[in-house]
Amino acid sequence: MKKRALISVSDKTGIVAFAHELVELGFELISTGGTYKALDEANISVKYVSEITGFPEVLDGRVKTLHPLIHGGILARDSAGHREQMEQNGISFIDLVVVNLYPFRETIAKPGVTFEEAIENIDVGGPTMVRAAAKNHGRVTVLVNPESYGEVLDVLRETGTVSAGMRKRLAAEAFAHTAEYDRLIASYLERQIETASGFPKTLRFTAQKVQELRYGENPQQKAAFYINSEAGEGTLGNGKQLQGKELSYNNWVDMDAAWKIVREFESCAATIIKHTNPCGVALGKTPVEAYETAYAADPLSAYGGIVAFNRVVDTNCAEALKERFYEVIIAPEFSPEARQILSSKANLRLFVVGRGDTSKSKAGWALRSIDGGYLVQEVDRGTTSGSEWDFVTDLKPTEEDLLALNFAWRVVKHVKSNAIVVTDHRQTLGVGAGQMNRVGSVKIAIEQAGVDVKGAYLASDAFFPFPDSIEEAAKAGIRAIVQPGGSIHDAAVIEAANRLNIIMVFTHRRHFQH
């Protein structure tokens, strides 16, 4: 009995060549709409679906394949009872279903797309055929991904049939395809409904596995990396490793922290990260200047760290990086000369992120798992500018002070709470991270800054609950402090700053990071 394939694809990548090979292998082809036209124009023998159903396409093409002669051919088992019913009703088996769906994701991503246009690009017949074929994968092969065409042709040429194991795998892929399609539609429709919080009743997201990692935070924990399908170009997940050992779970966590810091700055910036906190952040006229300044902030902690840049790593920067041991170097790009220089360090991982506009990414939520559930919040993007700050002390900041305070403020946003950083106008001098009380973080940052602390600037990610931190800052010679404000003891904190001749500004925005 001649085998039959039904082909109806929105993504026509490789479909003409695939269909040609199917005909060579003895398949009879059935198709619809644009796919039929493409195959017919390529002189491939193909029947229009109406020739099978005896019923024309109606309702502006909304009804084409929704017919017993199509779905009976897909859903029928190879059993005596089904064969008898098929013969009685003039139904023939369909053995291969090749379908992918209307481009709903691409449609809703277009600027100015109307609701009516989006709704019209919801596929009905396609998912129905895919699900029918996937359900009946005991007999039927279903293909939703052009990348699978070659694999299926190879086994058909070799054995004349697709194995049960492959059919089951392709069926799982097909159900994943329709599930993601339905998720997109449901999420789009929910966004059209005004809600108080902006969070959906049901959280739906998909991610594709990129790699299994050697282990997680510790050797006894298994781990894998998945890419968020909603994230765009210029995000870390869509970056590319150029060389070096396989990335670990901890590498990815630290890379994320490093990349977020350098993205914070318009000016040329570099950072060195250890255990998600910066041991050095600096600005410079060139990448190498920014890097050397960041390194000088804490050379001891920098060993084995993650380095990130918001500019192209060039020859001079690569020569400086080559002299020290790091796990990963991240940048938007590496010059060819820089890649050549760093290729001598075979284990060093180079990671290029690219220059996509991440502001257009739809990955706007931060997720965190807890025992038995998930916490979801908006990503903490941006911060308040100096024009929105309040100068709350008798001493007011100069323009130079504001530049330094802005630098300190943007860095402290990315330090684990309780977070304190001490800086000058372009370099971190001391970092106090993750302490159980804020004055403890102040003391650590001041101690790390050493003799450079006198006349420096201090930033706190959240308000000071008591004046004790201000008193510690004054003893060390801090010139100015930037903090959110908002404590019930703000008046006492401001009074202490006035008494100790410290400039203080309130940003009215907290950047607490657990």
Short mmCIF file of C-alpha atoms in Angstrom, two decimals:
data_model
loop_
_atom_site.label_atom_id
_atom_site.label_comp_id
_atom_site.label_asym_id
_atom_site.label_seq_id
_atom_site.Cartn_x
_atom_site.Cartn_y
_atom_site.Cartn_z
CA MET A 1 0.00 0.00 0.00
CA LYS A 2 1.35 3.43 -0.94
CA LYS A 3 2.20 5.61 2.05
CA ARG A 4 0.76 9.09 2.37
CA ALA A 5 2.16 12.26 3.91
CA LEU A 6 0.17 15.37 4.81
CA ILE A 7 2.29 18.54 4.63
CA SER A 8 1.09 21.96 5.83
CA VAL A 9 3.79 24.26 7.17
CA SER A 10 4.11 27.92 8.02
CA ASP A 11 7.91 27.69 8.23
CA LYS A 12 8.81 26.39 4.78
CA THR A 13 12.51 25.95 5.50
CA GLY A 14 13.70 22.88 3.55
CA ILE A 15 10.19 21.72 2.76
CA VAL A 16 10.56 21.52 -1.04
CA ALA A 17 13.68 19.35 -0.84
CA PHE A 18 12.08 17.20 1.87
CA ALA A 19 8.88 16.71 -0.14
CA HIS A 20 10.90 15.82 -3.24
CA GLU A 21 12.70 13.08 -1.30
CA LEU A 22 9.41 11.75 0.08
CA VAL A 23 8.06 11.37 -3.45
CA GLU A 24 11.25 9.55 -4.44
CA LEU A 25 10.65 7.20 -1.50
CA GLY A 26 7.14 6.42 -2.80
CA PHE A 27 4.97 8.74 -0.69
CA GLU A 28 1.79 10.33 -1.98
CA LEU A 29 1.61 13.95 -0.80
CA ILE A 30 -1.40 15.95 0.41
CA SER A 31 -1.12 19.66 1.13
CA THR A 32 -2.95 22.94 1.70
CA GLY A 33 -2.72 26.65 0.90
CA GLY A 34 0.74 28.17 0.63
CA THR A 35 2.49 24.84 1.11
CA TYR A 36 0.58 23.29 -1.78
CA LYS A 37 1.51 26.27 -3.95
CA ALA A 38 5.20 25.99 -3.07
CA LEU A 39 5.30 22.27 -3.85
CA ASP A 40 3.25 22.61 -7.03
CA GLU A 41 5.49 25.40 -8.32
CA ALA A 42 8.48 23.12 -7.69
CA ASN A 43 6.83 20.50 -9.95
CA ILE A 44 6.35 18.07 -7.08
CA SER A 45 3.38 15.72 -7.39
CA VAL A 46 0.94 16.78 -4.67
CA LYS A 47 -2.83 16.61 -4.09
CA TYR A 48 -4.77 19.55 -2.72
CA VAL A 49 -6.63 18.66 0.48
CA SER A 50 -9.97 19.43 -1.21
CA GLU A 51 -9.29 16.57 -3.63
CA ILE A 52 -9.29 14.23 -0.65
CA THR A 53 -12.20 15.70 1.31
CA GLY A 54 -14.39 16.64 -1.64
CA PHE A 55 -15.09 19.85 0.29
CA PRO A 56 -13.66 23.29 -0.51
CA GLU A 57 -11.74 25.55 1.86
CA VAL A 58 -14.34 27.81 3.49
CA LEU A 59 -14.64 30.71 5.93
CA ASP A 60 -11.59 32.56 4.57
CA GLY A 61 -9.47 29.43 4.91
CA ARG A 62 -10.37 28.82 8.54
CA VAL A 63 -11.71 25.37 7.63
CA LYS A 64 -9.49 23.21 5.41
CA THR A 65 -8.34 20.05 7.14
CA LEU A 66 -11.04 19.68 9.81
CA HIS A 67 -12.67 16.70 8.08
CA PRO A 68 -13.16 12.97 8.86
CA LEU A 69 -11.29 11.94 5.69
CA ILE A 70 -8.22 13.76 7.03
CA HIS A 71 -8.47 13.10 10.76
CA GLY A 72 -9.71 9.55 10.24
CA GLY A 73 -6.62 8.89 8.15
CA ILE A 74 -4.40 10.27 10.93
CA LEU A 75 -6.13 8.76 13.97
CA ALA A 76 -6.90 5.28 12.64
CA ARG A 77 -5.10 2.35 14.25
CA ASP A 78 -3.74 -0.45 12.08
CA SER A 79 -6.36 -2.88 13.39
CA ALA A 80 -9.01 -5.04 11.72
CA GLY A 81 -11.85 -3.03 13.24
CA HIS A 82 -10.46 0.33 12.14
CA ARG A 83 -9.57 -0.97 8.67
CA GLU A 84 -13.15 -2.15 8.20
CA GLN A 85 -14.60 1.21 9.24
CA MET A 86 -12.14 3.06 7.00
CA GLU A 87 -13.10 0.92 4.01
CA GLN A 88 -16.79 1.50 4.69
CA ASN A 89 -16.25 5.29 4.81
CA GLY A 90 -13.66 5.71 2.07
CA ILE A 91 -10.85 6.76 4.41
CA SER A 92 -7.19 6.08 3.61
CA PHE A 93 -4.31 5.96 6.10
CA ILE A 94 -2.06 8.99 6.52
CA ASP A 95 1.35 7.83 7.72
CA LEU A 96 3.36 11.04 8.03
CA VAL A 97 2.16 14.45 9.23
CA VAL A 98 4.48 17.43 8.64
CA VAL A 99 2.99 20.54 10.24
CA ASN A 100 4.18 23.69 11.95
CA LEU A 101 1.90 26.48 13.00
CA TYR A 102 0.91 30.02 12.06
CA PRO A 103 3.57 32.47 13.30
CA PHE A 104 1.74 33.72 16.37
CA ARG A 105 4.92 34.67 18.27
CA GLU A 106 6.21 36.69 15.32
CA THR A 107 2.82 38.32 14.76
CA ILE A 108 2.41 39.66 18.31
CA ALA A 109 6.04 40.83 18.32
CA LYS A 110 5.38 43.21 15.40
CA PRO A 111 5.05 46.90 16.32
CA GLY A 112 1.47 48.09 16.17
CA VAL A 113 -0.10 44.67 15.68
CA THR A 114 -3.85 44.82 16.23
CA PHE A 115 -5.79 42.46 18.44
CA GLU A 116 -7.78 41.27 15.40
CA GLU A 117 -4.58 40.46 13.49
CA ALA A 118 -3.24 38.50 16.44
CA ILE A 119 -6.45 36.49 16.77
CA GLU A 120 -6.47 35.68 13.05
CA ASN A 121 -3.00 34.17 13.46
CA ILE A 122 -4.20 31.59 15.98
CA ASP A 123 -3.88 28.26 14.19
CA VAL A 124 -6.70 25.77 14.75
CA GLY A 125 -6.35 23.05 12.11
CA GLY A 126 -2.58 22.80 12.52
CA PRO A 127 -2.52 22.00 16.25
CA THR A 128 -5.43 19.60 15.75
CA MET A 129 -3.49 17.60 13.16
CA VAL A 130 -0.29 17.71 15.20
CA ARG A 131 -2.03 16.46 18.35
CA ALA A 132 -3.90 13.75 16.43
CA ALA A 133 -0.69 12.48 14.83
CA ALA A 134 1.22 12.66 18.11
CA LYS A 135 -1.54 10.77 19.94
CA ASN A 136 -1.39 8.06 17.27
CA HIS A 137 2.42 7.88 17.19
CA GLY A 138 2.15 4.10 17.48
CA ARG A 139 1.53 4.24 13.72
CA VAL A 140 2.01 7.84 12.55
CA THR A 141 5.20 9.91 12.35
CA VAL A 142 4.74 13.61 13.16
CA LEU A 143 7.26 16.32 12.31
CA VAL A 144 7.06 19.92 13.58
CA ASN A 145 10.72 20.92 13.26
CA PRO A 146 12.55 21.28 9.92
CA GLU A 147 15.74 20.20 11.68
CA SER A 148 14.30 16.69 11.92
CA TYR A 149 13.70 16.26 8.18
CA GLY A 150 17.14 14.87 7.43
CA GLU A 151 17.05 12.38 10.30
CA VAL A 152 13.69 10.98 9.17
CA LEU A 153 14.80 10.74 5.53
CA ASP A 154 17.92 8.84 6.58
CA VAL A 155 15.95 6.13 8.41
CA LEU A 156 13.34 5.92 5.65
CA ARG A 157 16.07 5.36 3.06
CA GLU A 158 17.82 2.81 5.26
CA THR A 159 14.90 0.80 6.66
CA GLY A 160 11.77 2.06 4.90
CA THR A 161 10.12 2.90 8.21
CA VAL A 162 10.51 5.12 11.26
CA SER A 163 11.17 3.18 14.47
CA ALA A 164 8.71 3.20 17.36
CA GLY A 165 11.28 4.92 19.56
CA MET A 166 11.81 7.74 17.10
CA ARG A 167 8.06 8.18 16.59
CA LYS A 168 7.59 8.48 20.35
CA ARG A 169 10.38 11.08 20.61
CA LEU A 170 8.93 13.09 17.71
CA ALA A 171 5.48 12.90 19.32
CA ALA A 172 6.83 14.36 22.55
CA GLU A 173 8.43 17.16 20.53
CA ALA A 174 5.09 17.75 18.79
CA PHE A 175 3.14 18.04 22.04
CA ALA A 176 5.80 20.44 23.36
CA HIS A 177 5.34 22.50 20.17
CA THR A 178 1.57 22.83 20.62
CA ALA A 179 1.92 23.39 24.38
CA GLU A 180 4.26 26.34 23.79
CA TYR A 181 1.89 27.66 21.13
CA ASP A 182 -1.05 27.55 23.54
CA ARG A 183 1.08 29.17 26.26
CA LEU A 184 1.85 32.09 23.97
CA ILE A 185 -1.81 32.57 23.10
CA ALA A 186 -3.02 32.32 26.70
CA SER A 187 -0.35 34.76 27.90
CA TYR A 188 -1.19 37.21 25.11
CA LEU A 189 -4.90 37.13 25.89
CA GLU A 190 -4.27 37.53 29.62
CA ARG A 191 -2.19 40.63 28.90
CA GLN A 192 -5.21 42.17 27.20
CA ILE A 193 -7.15 41.90 30.47
CA GLU A 194 -6.35 44.56 33.04
CA THR A 195 -5.30 43.09 36.37
CA ALA A 196 -4.36 44.86 39.56
CA SER A 197 -0.95 43.24 39.91
CA GLY A 198 0.04 42.44 36.36
CA PHE A 199 0.84 38.86 37.35
CA PRO A 200 -1.11 36.06 35.64
CA LYS A 201 -3.31 33.67 37.55
CA THR A 202 -1.23 30.80 36.18
CA LEU A 203 2.50 31.25 35.69
CA ARG A 204 3.62 29.77 32.39
CA PHE A 205 7.10 29.86 30.97
CA THR A 206 9.24 27.61 28.82
CA ALA A 207 12.97 27.19 28.65
CA GLN A 208 15.11 25.07 26.37
CA LYS A 209 17.94 22.97 27.78
CA VAL A 210 21.28 24.17 26.46
CA GLN A 211 23.56 21.88 28.40
CA GLU A 212 23.80 19.58 31.38
CA LEU A 213 26.39 20.90 33.80
CA ARG A 214 29.04 18.84 35.56
CA TYR A 215 27.26 19.49 38.86
CA GLY A 216 25.50 22.26 40.76
CA GLU A 217 26.80 24.45 43.55
CA ASN A 218 28.24 21.29 45.09
CA PRO A 219 29.35 17.96 43.56
CA GLN A 220 26.38 16.05 45.00
CA GLN A 221 23.89 18.28 43.13
CA LYS A 222 22.97 17.66 39.49
CA ALA A 223 22.43 20.79 37.35
CA ALA A 224 21.60 22.02 33.84
CA PHE A 225 21.39 25.33 32.02
CA TYR A 226 18.18 26.35 30.21
CA ILE A 227 17.64 29.36 27.99
CA ASN A 228 14.56 31.53 28.47
CA SER A 229 12.62 31.50 25.20
CA GLU A 230 11.35 35.05 25.87
CA ALA A 231 14.84 36.58 26.27
CA GLY A 232 16.28 38.53 23.36
CA GLU A 233 19.70 39.17 21.88
CA GLY A 234 22.22 40.88 24.13
CA THR A 235 21.22 38.79 27.12
CA LEU A 236 23.67 36.50 28.85
CA GLY A 237 21.65 33.38 28.09
CA ASN A 238 21.82 34.09 24.35
CA GLY A 239 25.58 34.63 24.46
CA LYS A 240 28.24 32.31 23.06
CA GLN A 241 31.28 30.67 24.60
CA LEU A 242 34.30 31.13 22.33
CA GLN A 243 36.86 28.96 24.10
CA GLY A 244 37.79 27.26 27.35
CA LYS A 245 36.43 24.61 29.68
CA GLU A 246 32.74 23.85 30.03
CA LEU A 247 30.91 26.42 32.13
CA SER A 248 29.83 25.34 35.60
CA TYR A 249 26.72 26.22 37.60
CA ASN A 250 28.70 28.63 39.78
CA ASN A 251 30.28 30.18 36.68
CA TRP A 252 26.83 31.02 35.32
CA VAL A 253 25.69 32.56 38.62
CA ASP A 254 28.80 34.75 38.86
CA MET A 255 28.66 35.65 35.16
CA ASP A 256 25.11 36.90 35.64
CA ALA A 257 26.22 39.12 38.52
CA ALA A 258 29.19 40.47 36.53
CA TRP A 259 27.23 41.20 33.37
CA LYS A 260 24.48 43.05 35.27
CA ILE A 261 27.06 45.35 36.87
CA VAL A 262 28.81 46.47 33.67
CA ARG A 263 25.45 46.91 31.92
CA GLU A 264 24.63 49.48 34.58
CA PHE A 265 27.06 52.01 33.08
CA GLU A 266 27.10 54.06 29.88
CA SER A 267 30.82 54.79 30.37
CA CYS A 268 33.49 52.15 29.74
CA ALA A 269 33.36 49.84 32.77
CA ALA A 270 34.93 46.64 34.08
CA THR A 271 34.23 44.45 37.08
CA ILE A 272 35.76 41.41 38.73
CA ILE A 273 33.34 39.12 40.58
CA LYS A 274 33.85 36.50 43.27
CA HIS A 275 30.89 34.61 44.74
CA THR A 276 28.35 36.98 43.09
CA ASN A 277 29.82 40.12 44.73
CA PRO A 278 32.24 42.58 43.12
CA CYS A 279 35.77 42.67 44.46
CA GLY A 280 36.40 45.53 42.04
CA VAL A 281 34.37 47.81 39.77
CA ALA A 282 35.89 50.71 37.85
CA LEU A 283 35.38 53.15 35.00
CA GLY A 284 38.09 54.06 32.50
CA LYS A 285 38.75 55.73 29.17
CA THR A 286 39.66 52.32 27.72
CA PRO A 287 38.85 48.71 28.66
CA VAL A 288 42.38 48.10 29.90
CA GLU A 289 42.30 51.20 32.11
CA ALA A 290 38.95 50.18 33.58
CA TYR A 291 40.21 46.63 34.14
CA GLU A 292 43.50 47.59 35.81
CA THR A 293 41.66 50.03 38.07
CA ALA A 294 39.09 47.37 39.03
CA TYR A 295 41.89 44.89 39.72
CA ALA A 296 43.73 47.37 41.92
CA ALA A 297 40.64 47.66 44.13
CA ASP A 298 41.22 44.16 45.57
CA PRO A 299 44.03 42.16 43.92
CA LEU A 300 43.85 39.37 46.50
CA SER A 301 40.19 38.58 45.90
CA ALA A 302 40.46 38.98 42.13
CA TYR A 303 42.39 35.71 41.72
CA GLY A 304 40.20 33.14 39.93
CA GLY A 305 37.35 35.60 39.46
CA ILE A 306 34.95 36.42 36.64
CA VAL A 307 35.81 39.55 34.63
CA ALA A 308 33.21 41.49 32.64
CA PHE A 309 33.41 44.48 30.30
CA ASN A 310 30.78 46.63 28.59
CA ARG A 311 33.16 47.38 25.70
CA VAL A 312 35.02 45.27 23.13
CA VAL A 313 38.09 43.60 24.63
CA ASP A 314 40.99 44.79 22.48
CA THR A 315 44.69 43.89 22.16
CA ASN A 316 45.95 45.98 25.09
CA CYS A 317 43.25 44.64 27.39
CA ALA A 318 43.90 41.04 26.34
CA GLU A 319 47.62 41.40 27.05
CA ALA A 320 46.85 42.59 30.58
CA LEU A 321 44.27 39.85 31.19
CA LYS A 322 46.67 37.14 30.02
CA GLU A 323 49.00 37.80 32.95
CA ARG A 324 46.52 36.69 35.62
CA PHE A 325 44.32 33.69 36.36
CA TYR A 326 40.59 34.08 35.77
CA GLU A 327 37.76 31.63 35.24
CA VAL A 328 35.71 33.57 32.67
CA ILE A 329 35.97 36.83 30.71
CA ILE A 330 32.70 38.32 29.40
CA ALA A 331 32.34 41.13 26.85
CA PRO A 332 30.03 42.31 24.08
CA GLU A 333 32.80 41.33 21.64
CA PHE A 334 36.50 40.37 21.50
CA SER A 335 38.70 41.72 18.73
CA PRO A 336 40.36 39.04 16.54
CA GLU A 337 43.74 40.04 17.97
CA ALA A 338 42.44 39.73 21.55
CA ARG A 339 41.06 36.28 20.82
CA GLN A 340 44.41 35.20 19.43
CA ILE A 341 46.26 36.48 22.50
CA LEU A 342 43.89 34.81 24.96
CA SER A 343 43.78 31.53 23.02
CA SER A 344 47.13 30.66 24.64
CA LYS A 345 45.20 30.07 27.89
CA ALA A 346 43.32 26.95 26.82
CA ASN A 347 41.16 26.63 29.96
CA LEU A 348 40.15 30.29 30.11
CA ARG A 349 36.53 30.69 29.11
CA LEU A 350 35.78 33.60 26.78
CA PHE A 351 32.11 34.51 26.55
CA VAL A 352 30.65 36.98 24.06
CA VAL A 353 27.20 38.42 24.75
CA GLY A 354 26.62 40.64 21.72
CA ARG A 355 24.88 43.98 21.51
CA GLY A 356 21.14 43.31 21.45
CA ASP A 357 18.68 45.79 22.94
CA THR A 358 17.77 44.03 26.19
CA SER A 359 15.16 46.68 26.97
CA LYS A 360 12.94 44.91 24.41
CA SER A 361 13.31 41.54 26.10
CA LYS A 362 10.05 40.15 27.50
CA ALA A 363 11.93 38.31 30.25
CA GLY A 364 10.83 40.86 32.82
CA TRP A 365 10.34 38.62 35.84
CA ALA A 366 12.80 37.28 38.37
CA LEU A 367 11.90 33.81 39.65
CA ARG A 368 13.12 32.13 42.80
CA SER A 369 12.20 28.67 44.02
CA ILE A 370 11.26 27.98 47.60
CA ASP A 371 10.24 24.70 49.19
CA GLY A 372 7.00 23.85 47.39
CA GLY A 373 6.63 26.96 45.25
CA TYR A 374 8.03 29.96 43.42
CA LEU A 375 8.44 33.62 44.23
CA VAL A 376 8.02 35.95 41.25
CA GLN A 377 8.90 39.63 41.08
CA GLU A 378 9.72 42.24 38.48
CA VAL A 379 13.37 42.63 37.56
CA ASP A 380 14.94 45.59 39.40
CA ARG A 381 15.82 47.68 36.34
CA GLY A 382 17.52 51.06 36.42
CA THR A 383 17.61 53.42 39.38
CA THR A 384 16.86 57.02 40.35
CA SER A 385 18.99 59.71 38.71
CA GLY A 386 20.77 62.48 40.61
CA SER A 387 18.07 64.96 39.59
CA GLU A 388 15.59 63.01 41.76
CA TRP A 389 17.77 62.87 44.86
CA ASP A 390 17.19 64.93 47.99
CA PHE A 391 20.14 66.74 49.56
CA VAL A 392 19.12 66.28 53.20
CA THR A 393 22.14 67.66 55.10
CA ASP A 394 23.44 71.18 55.65
CA LEU A 395 26.46 70.39 53.47
CA LYS A 396 25.43 69.99 49.83
CA PRO A 397 27.22 67.90 47.17
CA THR A 398 29.22 69.48 44.36
CA GLU A 399 28.97 68.24 40.77
CA GLU A 400 32.11 66.18 41.37
CA ASP A 401 30.54 64.71 44.51
CA LEU A 402 27.42 63.76 42.57
CA LEU A 403 29.47 61.93 39.92
CA ALA A 404 31.18 59.88 42.61
CA LEU A 405 27.96 59.21 44.50
CA ASN A 406 26.21 58.11 41.31
CA PHE A 407 29.04 55.63 40.64
CA ALA A 408 28.84 54.28 44.20
CA TRP A 409 25.04 54.06 44.02
CA ARG A 410 25.04 52.04 40.80
CA VAL A 411 27.59 49.61 42.22
CA VAL A 412 25.89 49.03 45.57
CA LYS A 413 22.71 48.00 43.75
CA HIS A 414 24.54 44.79 42.73
CA VAL A 415 26.07 43.87 46.10
CA LYS A 416 24.31 41.37 48.37
CA SER A 417 22.54 42.95 51.35
CA ASN A 418 23.31 44.30 53.79
CA ALA A 419 25.42 46.12 51.20
CA ILE A 420 27.90 48.95 51.62
CA VAL A 421 30.45 50.19 49.09
CA VAL A 422 33.15 52.81 49.48
CA THR A 423 34.41 54.42 46.28
CA ASP A 424 36.11 57.39 44.76
CA HIS A 425 34.65 58.82 41.54
CA ARG A 426 35.58 55.83 39.36
CA GLN A 427 36.80 52.89 41.48
CA THR A 428 35.49 50.75 44.33
CA LEU A 429 37.77 50.97 47.36
CA GLY A 430 35.94 48.69 49.77
CA VAL A 431 32.91 46.38 49.66
CA GLY A 432 30.93 45.12 52.64
CA ALA A 433 28.43 42.46 51.58
CA GLY A 434 25.85 40.18 53.11
CA GLN A 435 26.32 41.00 56.78
CA MET A 436 23.59 40.46 59.33
CA ASN A 437 23.76 44.12 60.45
CA ARG A 438 24.52 47.19 58.38
CA VAL A 439 27.21 48.62 60.65
CA GLY A 440 29.13 45.36 60.16
CA SER A 441 29.15 45.92 56.39
CA VAL A 442 30.27 49.52 56.95
CA LYS A 443 33.24 48.39 59.03
CA ILE A 444 34.28 45.77 56.44
CA ALA A 445 34.09 48.24 53.53
CA ILE A 446 36.04 50.89 55.45
CA GLU A 447 38.71 48.41 56.54
CA GLN A 448 39.13 47.18 52.97
CA ALA A 449 39.44 50.74 51.64
CA GLY A 450 42.39 51.34 53.96
CA VAL A 451 44.19 54.68 53.71
CA ASP A 452 42.13 55.60 50.63
CA VAL A 453 38.97 55.89 52.71
CA LYS A 454 39.65 59.50 53.76
CA GLY A 455 37.60 61.80 51.53
CA ALA A 456 35.86 58.82 49.86
CA TYR A 457 32.17 58.16 49.21
CA LEU A 458 29.89 55.58 50.80
CA ALA A 459 26.72 54.01 49.40
CA SER A 460 24.17 51.86 51.19
CA ASP A 461 21.59 49.76 49.34
CA ALA A 462 18.96 50.35 52.05
CA PHE A 463 18.36 52.91 54.79
CA PHE A 464 20.46 53.23 57.94
CA PRO A 465 18.31 52.17 60.90
CA PHE A 466 20.49 54.03 63.43
CA PRO A 467 23.22 56.71 63.44
CA ASP A 468 25.96 54.18 64.35
CA SER A 469 26.98 53.58 60.74
CA ILE A 470 27.28 57.34 60.16
CA GLU A 471 29.55 57.61 63.18
CA GLU A 472 31.79 54.82 61.84
CA ALA A 473 31.93 56.59 58.45
CA ALA A 474 32.90 59.88 60.11
CA LYS A 475 35.70 58.25 62.08
CA ALA A 476 37.15 56.93 58.83
CA GLY A 477 36.91 60.29 57.04
CA ILE A 478 34.08 59.57 54.57
CA ARG A 479 33.10 62.76 52.71
CA ALA A 480 29.59 61.89 51.49
CA ILE A 481 26.94 59.19 51.78
CA VAL A 482 24.20 58.11 49.38
CA GLN A 483 21.33 56.00 50.70
CA PRO A 484 17.60 55.47 50.01
CA GLY A 485 16.25 56.98 53.22
CA GLY A 486 12.95 55.84 54.66
CA SER A 487 13.88 54.81 58.20
CA ILE A 488 11.79 55.88 61.16
CA HIS A 489 15.11 57.20 62.50
CA ASP A 490 16.00 59.30 59.39
CA ALA A 491 15.96 62.49 61.45
CA ALA A 492 18.53 61.08 63.89
CA VAL A 493 20.69 59.83 61.01
CA ILE A 494 20.60 63.25 59.29
CA GLU A 495 21.39 64.98 62.59
CA ALA A 496 24.45 62.73 63.01
CA ALA A 497 25.63 63.52 59.48
CA ASN A 498 25.24 67.28 60.13
CA ARG A 499 27.04 67.03 63.45
CA LEU A 500 29.91 65.07 61.86
CA ASN A 501 30.13 67.27 58.71
CA ILE A 502 29.18 64.54 56.23
CA ILE A 503 27.20 65.21 53.06
CA MET A 504 24.19 62.94 52.73
CA VAL A 505 21.71 62.43 49.89
CA PHE A 506 18.54 60.35 49.76
CA THR A 507 17.66 58.52 46.51
CA HIS A 508 14.19 57.33 47.63
CA ARG A 509 14.77 53.98 45.95
CA ARG A 510 15.97 50.84 47.68
CA HIS A 511 18.07 48.13 45.99
CA PHE A 512 18.00 45.41 48.63
CA GLN A 513 19.27 42.07 47.30
CA HIS A 514 18.84 38.91 49.36
#
